[in-house]
XYZ file of C-alpha atoms in Angstrom:
367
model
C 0.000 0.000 0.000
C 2.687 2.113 0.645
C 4.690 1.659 -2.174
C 1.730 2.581 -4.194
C 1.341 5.722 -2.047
C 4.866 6.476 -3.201
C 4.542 5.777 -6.661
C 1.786 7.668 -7.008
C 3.022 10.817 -5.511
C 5.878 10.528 -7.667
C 3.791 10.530 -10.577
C 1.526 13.648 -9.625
C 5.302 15.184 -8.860
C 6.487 14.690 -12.135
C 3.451 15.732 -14.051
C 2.981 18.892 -11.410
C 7.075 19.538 -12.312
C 6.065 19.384 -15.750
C 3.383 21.583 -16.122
C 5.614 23.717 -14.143
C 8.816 23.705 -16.925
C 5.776 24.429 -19.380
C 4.409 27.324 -17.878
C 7.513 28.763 -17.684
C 8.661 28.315 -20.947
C 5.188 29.531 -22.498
C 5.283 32.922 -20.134
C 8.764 33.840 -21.702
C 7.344 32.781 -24.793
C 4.064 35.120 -24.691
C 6.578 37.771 -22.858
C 8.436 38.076 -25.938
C 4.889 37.888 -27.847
C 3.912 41.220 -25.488
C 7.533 43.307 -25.707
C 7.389 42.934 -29.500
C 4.186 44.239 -29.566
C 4.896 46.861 -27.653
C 7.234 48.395 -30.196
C 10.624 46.800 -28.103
C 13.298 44.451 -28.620
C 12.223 40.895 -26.814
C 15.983 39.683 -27.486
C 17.733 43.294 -25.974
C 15.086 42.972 -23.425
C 16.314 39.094 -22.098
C 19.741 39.967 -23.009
C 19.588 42.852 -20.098
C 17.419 40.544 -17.695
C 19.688 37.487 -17.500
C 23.133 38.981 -18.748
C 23.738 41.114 -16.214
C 21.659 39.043 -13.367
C 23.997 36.134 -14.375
C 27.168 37.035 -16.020
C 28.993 38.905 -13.222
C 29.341 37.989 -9.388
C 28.072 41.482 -8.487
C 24.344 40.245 -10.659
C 24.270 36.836 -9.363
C 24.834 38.164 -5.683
C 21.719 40.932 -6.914
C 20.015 37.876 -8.156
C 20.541 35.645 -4.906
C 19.726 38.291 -2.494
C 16.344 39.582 -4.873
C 15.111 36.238 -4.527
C 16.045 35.634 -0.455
C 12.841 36.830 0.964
C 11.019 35.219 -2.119
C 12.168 32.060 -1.016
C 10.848 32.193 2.712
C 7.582 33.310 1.647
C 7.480 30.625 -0.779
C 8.108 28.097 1.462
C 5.481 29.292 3.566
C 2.845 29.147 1.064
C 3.969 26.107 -0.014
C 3.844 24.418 3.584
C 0.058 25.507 4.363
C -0.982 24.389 0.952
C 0.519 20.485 1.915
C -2.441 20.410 4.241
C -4.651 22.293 1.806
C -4.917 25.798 3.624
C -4.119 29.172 1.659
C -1.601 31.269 3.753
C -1.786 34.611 1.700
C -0.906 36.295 4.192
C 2.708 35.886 4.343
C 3.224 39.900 3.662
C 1.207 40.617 7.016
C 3.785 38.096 8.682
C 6.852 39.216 6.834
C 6.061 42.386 8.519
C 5.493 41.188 12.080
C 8.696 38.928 11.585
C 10.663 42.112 10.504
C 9.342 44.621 13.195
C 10.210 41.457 15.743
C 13.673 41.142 14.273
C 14.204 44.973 14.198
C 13.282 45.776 18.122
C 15.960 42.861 19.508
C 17.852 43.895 17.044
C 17.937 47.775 18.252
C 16.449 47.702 21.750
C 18.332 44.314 23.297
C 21.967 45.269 23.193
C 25.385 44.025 24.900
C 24.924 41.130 23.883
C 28.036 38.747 21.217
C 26.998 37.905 17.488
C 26.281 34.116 17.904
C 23.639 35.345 20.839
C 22.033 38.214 19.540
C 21.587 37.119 15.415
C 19.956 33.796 16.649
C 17.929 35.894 19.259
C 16.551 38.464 16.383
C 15.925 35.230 14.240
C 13.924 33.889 17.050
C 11.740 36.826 17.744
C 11.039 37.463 14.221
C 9.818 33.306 13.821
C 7.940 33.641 16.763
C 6.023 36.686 15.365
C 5.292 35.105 12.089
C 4.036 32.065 13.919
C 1.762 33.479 16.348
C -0.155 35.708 13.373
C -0.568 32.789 11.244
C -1.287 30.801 14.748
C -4.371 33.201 15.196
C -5.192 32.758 11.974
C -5.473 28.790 11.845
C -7.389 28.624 15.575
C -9.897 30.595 14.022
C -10.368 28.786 10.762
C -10.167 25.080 13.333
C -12.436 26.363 16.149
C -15.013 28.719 14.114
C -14.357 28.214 10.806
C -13.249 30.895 9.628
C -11.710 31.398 5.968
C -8.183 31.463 6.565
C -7.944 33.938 2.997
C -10.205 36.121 4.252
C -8.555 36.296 7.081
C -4.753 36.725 6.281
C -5.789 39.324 4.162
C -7.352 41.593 6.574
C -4.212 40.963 8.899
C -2.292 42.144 6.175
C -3.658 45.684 6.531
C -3.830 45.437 10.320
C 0.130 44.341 10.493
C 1.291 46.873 8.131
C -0.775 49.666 9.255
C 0.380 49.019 13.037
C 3.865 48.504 12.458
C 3.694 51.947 9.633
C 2.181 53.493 13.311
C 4.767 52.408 15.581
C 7.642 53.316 12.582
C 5.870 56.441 12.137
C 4.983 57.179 16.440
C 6.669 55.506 19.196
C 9.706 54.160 17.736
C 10.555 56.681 14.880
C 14.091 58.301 15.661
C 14.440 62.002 16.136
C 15.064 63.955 13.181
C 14.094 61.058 10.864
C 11.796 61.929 7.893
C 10.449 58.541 7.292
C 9.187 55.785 8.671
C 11.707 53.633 10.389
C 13.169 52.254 14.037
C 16.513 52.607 15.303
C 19.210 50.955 13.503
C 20.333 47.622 14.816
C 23.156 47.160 16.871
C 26.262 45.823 14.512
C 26.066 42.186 16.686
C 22.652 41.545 15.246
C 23.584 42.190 11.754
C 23.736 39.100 9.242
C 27.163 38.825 7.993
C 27.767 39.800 4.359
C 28.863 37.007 1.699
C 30.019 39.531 -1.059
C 31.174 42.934 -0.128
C 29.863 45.970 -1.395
C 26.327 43.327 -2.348
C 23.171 42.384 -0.457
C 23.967 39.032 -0.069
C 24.074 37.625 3.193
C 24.163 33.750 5.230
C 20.457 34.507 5.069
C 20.722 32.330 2.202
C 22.123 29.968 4.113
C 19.220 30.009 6.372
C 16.703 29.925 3.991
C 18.544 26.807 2.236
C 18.814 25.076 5.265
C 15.141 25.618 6.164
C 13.761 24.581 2.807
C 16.140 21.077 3.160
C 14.456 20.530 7.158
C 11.073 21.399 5.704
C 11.862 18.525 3.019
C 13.130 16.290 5.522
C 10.556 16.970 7.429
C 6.988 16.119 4.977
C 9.042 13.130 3.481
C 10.886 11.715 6.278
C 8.998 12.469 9.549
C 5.822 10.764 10.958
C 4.392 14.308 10.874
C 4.876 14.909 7.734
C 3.282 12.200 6.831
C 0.234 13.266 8.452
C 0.330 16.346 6.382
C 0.649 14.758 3.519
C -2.240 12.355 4.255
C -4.380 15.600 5.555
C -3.526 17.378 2.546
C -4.724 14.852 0.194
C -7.729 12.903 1.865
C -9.187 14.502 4.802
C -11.796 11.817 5.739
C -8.973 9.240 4.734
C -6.980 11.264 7.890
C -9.607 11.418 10.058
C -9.969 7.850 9.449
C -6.449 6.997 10.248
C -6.787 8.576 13.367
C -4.875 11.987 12.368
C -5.668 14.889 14.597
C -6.786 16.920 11.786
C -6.892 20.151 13.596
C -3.581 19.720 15.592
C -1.914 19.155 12.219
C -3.926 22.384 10.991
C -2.439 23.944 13.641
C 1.143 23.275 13.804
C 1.893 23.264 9.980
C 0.060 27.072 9.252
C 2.135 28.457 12.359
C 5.308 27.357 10.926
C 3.844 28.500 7.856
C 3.985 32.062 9.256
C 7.109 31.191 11.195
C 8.874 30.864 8.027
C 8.145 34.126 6.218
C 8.349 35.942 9.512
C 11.996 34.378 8.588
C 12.002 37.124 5.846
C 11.566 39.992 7.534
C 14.220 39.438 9.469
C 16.253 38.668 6.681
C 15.656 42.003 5.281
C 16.034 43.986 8.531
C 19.133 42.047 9.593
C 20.960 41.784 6.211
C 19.328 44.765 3.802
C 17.591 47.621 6.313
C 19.419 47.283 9.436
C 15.854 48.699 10.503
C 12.506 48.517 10.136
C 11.357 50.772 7.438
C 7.928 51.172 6.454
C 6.619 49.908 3.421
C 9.924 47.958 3.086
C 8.481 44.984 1.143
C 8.001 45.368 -2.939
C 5.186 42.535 -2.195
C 7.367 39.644 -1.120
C 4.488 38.072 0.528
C 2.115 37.517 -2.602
C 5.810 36.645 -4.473
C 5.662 33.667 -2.848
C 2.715 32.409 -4.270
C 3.726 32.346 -7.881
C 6.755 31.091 -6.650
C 5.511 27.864 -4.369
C 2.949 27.239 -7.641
C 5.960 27.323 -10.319
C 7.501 24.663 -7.916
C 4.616 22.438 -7.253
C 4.562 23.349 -3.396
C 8.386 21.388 -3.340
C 10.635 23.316 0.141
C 13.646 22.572 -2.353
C 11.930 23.500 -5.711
C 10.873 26.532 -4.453
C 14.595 27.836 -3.848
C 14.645 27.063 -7.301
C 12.240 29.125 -8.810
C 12.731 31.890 -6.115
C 16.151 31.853 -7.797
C 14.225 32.433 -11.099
C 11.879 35.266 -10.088
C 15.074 36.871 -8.314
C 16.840 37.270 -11.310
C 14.224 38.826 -13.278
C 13.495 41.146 -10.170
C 17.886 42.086 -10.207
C 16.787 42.476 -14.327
C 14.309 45.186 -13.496
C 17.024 47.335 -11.709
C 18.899 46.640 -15.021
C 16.418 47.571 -17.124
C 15.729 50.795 -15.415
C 19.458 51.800 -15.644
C 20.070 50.677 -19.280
C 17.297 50.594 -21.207
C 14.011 52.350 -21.915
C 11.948 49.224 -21.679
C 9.566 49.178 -19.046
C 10.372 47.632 -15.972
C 6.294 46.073 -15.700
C 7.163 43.435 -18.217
C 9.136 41.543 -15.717
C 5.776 41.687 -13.496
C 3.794 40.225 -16.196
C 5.770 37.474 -16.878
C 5.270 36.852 -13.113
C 1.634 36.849 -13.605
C 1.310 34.632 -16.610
C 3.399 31.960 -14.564
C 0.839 31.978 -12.175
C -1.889 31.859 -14.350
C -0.416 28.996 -16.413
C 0.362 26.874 -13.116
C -3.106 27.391 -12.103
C -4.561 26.446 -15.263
C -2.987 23.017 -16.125
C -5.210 21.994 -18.761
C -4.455 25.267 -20.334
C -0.719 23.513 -21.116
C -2.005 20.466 -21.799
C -4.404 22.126 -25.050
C -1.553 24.177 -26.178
C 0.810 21.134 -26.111
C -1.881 19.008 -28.229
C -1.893 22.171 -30.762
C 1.624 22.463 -31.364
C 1.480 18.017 -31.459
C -1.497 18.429 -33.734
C 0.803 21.006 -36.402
C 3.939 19.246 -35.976
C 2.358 15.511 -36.664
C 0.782 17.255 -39.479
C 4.090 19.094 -41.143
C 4.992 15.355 -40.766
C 2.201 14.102 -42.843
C 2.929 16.500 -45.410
C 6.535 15.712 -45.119
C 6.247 12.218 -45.682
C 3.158 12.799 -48.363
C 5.689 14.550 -50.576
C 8.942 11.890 -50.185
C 6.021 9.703 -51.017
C 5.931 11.047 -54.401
C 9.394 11.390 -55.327
């Protein structure tokens, strides 16, 4: 029984990784389709994106630290949807991670490197985890819809911490929104000097291999695998469905409460308001391009962090506008989500080739 548990997840794995390939392939494709149209040179436009992003160590270190807080918040959407739960609210807890991170950070001092980091790491996973937490006690005692919910603690999160950036813990004489800055033994030591890379993609590697480990290995993950695919069949198999609720959507938000701190203890060195350029719904597109895989999704975080390091080089060395790259990120999602929209362009371009084949043949036939 097992084994045909196995093979059968490895089957919806390799069709989901598929699909996945596909739908990237066909959004560069229709990309190119769209900046042609637009009067602009598809070929200039990819040679900008993924020369620069890739061909020097200053790009790929643009690339890698772009697509950091990707990653956590695609690993968070991608753990709550094992279990079948949508955690869009991952911005909301990015933000509660990163004011978390930003107060030890500042306001806990004295204290060596290998202390405070971890400390600051802590607070900010704890914050992401009790949000989400909230969230998933609601949705198991009352429930509530956890979308509707994450999204409305979206707003609340950002516009609190915006109040406390903006109010009780704005500096004197500062003209924006923003804490203190961190003391030096809680920043995240750089990789590349002079680049935004940090061990925060260390972290976030490590995380994504324990979060692996964890649904394929572990007796718990099993459970979320078996709660994620057949409720009754969990209920049946005595599985605590709402414990398992519980614990995987709070280290859901534990994880991209991860992010923020990455940001404020390897980027900021503060909370800032408005810091994220929408990290948190990111990591959708990203957990769907990766079929909900911990390790796939450092993968295509990887991808969606280059084109985001493209934009900047875009906007420096070309006129082309930098919303392309967006769009490309929408048409990813909207091909992952719409499998059987692969599947009938794949039989169309089968259809034409078998077809130019026919013909092919027709006319050696007559020679």
């Amino acid at each position: 029984m097992k084994q045909q548990e196995k093979s059968a997840k490895s089957t919806a794995m390799k069709h989901a990784f598929i699909n996945s390939f596909f739908a990237l392939v066909f959004s560069l494709l229709l990309g190119m389709v769209l900046i042609a149209a637009s009067g602009y040179s598809p070929w200039e436009s990819y040679k900008a994106i993924f020369g620069v992003s890739l061909g020097t160590v200053k790009g790929f270190a643009l690339s890698l630290s772009q697509a950091t807080p990707i990653m956590f918040t695609g690993l968070s959407f991608a753990l709550a949807y094992r279990v079948r739960m949508i955690n869009t609210g991952a911005e909301g807890q990015l933000y509660a991670g990163a004011m978390a991170a930003a107060l030890v950070g500042a306001y806990i001092t004295n204290l060596p490197a290998p202390i405070h980091v971890p400390l600051a790491l802590l607070a900010a996973f704890a914050a992401g985890g009790l949000v989400a937490l909230l969230v998933a006690m609601a949705k198991v005692k009352f429930g509530a819809n956890e979308i509707i919910m994450t999204l409305m603690l979206n707003e609340i999160i950002q516009l609190f911490t915006s109040y406390l950036a903006n109010g009780p813990l704005k500096p004197a004489g500062s003209g924006v929104g923003q804490t203190e800055r961190i003391a030096d033994s809680a920043k995240l030591a750089k990789l590349i000097p002079q680049t935004q890379l940090t061990v925060a993609i260390f972290v976030v590697i490590l995380v994504a291999i324990l979060l692996q480990f964890m649904l394929d290995r572990t007796v718990f993950g099993y459970e979320v695998q078996v709660t994620g695919l057949n409720l009754k069949a969990a209920q049946v198999a005595g599985i605590s469905v709402p414990r398992t609720y519980l614990i995987t959507f709070a280290l859901s938000g534990a994880v991209a409460g991860l992010g923020g701190a990455a940001m404020v203890l390897g980027v900021n060195y503060r909370f800032i308001e408005g810091f994220s350029s929408g990290y948190g719904f990111a990591g959708i597109s990203v957990a769907a391009l990766a079929a909900y895989s911990p390790v796939g999704v450092i993968l295509s975080a990887f991808l969606i962090g280059i084109l985001k390091a493209g934009t900047i080089t875009l906007n420096r060395t070309t006129s082309i506008p930098v919303e392309f790259v967006d769009v490309i990120q929408v048409l990813v999602i909207i091909f992952v989500a719409a499998p059987a929209l692969i599947q009938a362009i794949l039989k169309i371009f089968k259809k034409f080739s078998n077809k130019k084949q026919e013909k092919k043949e027709a006319y050696g036939g007559d020679s």
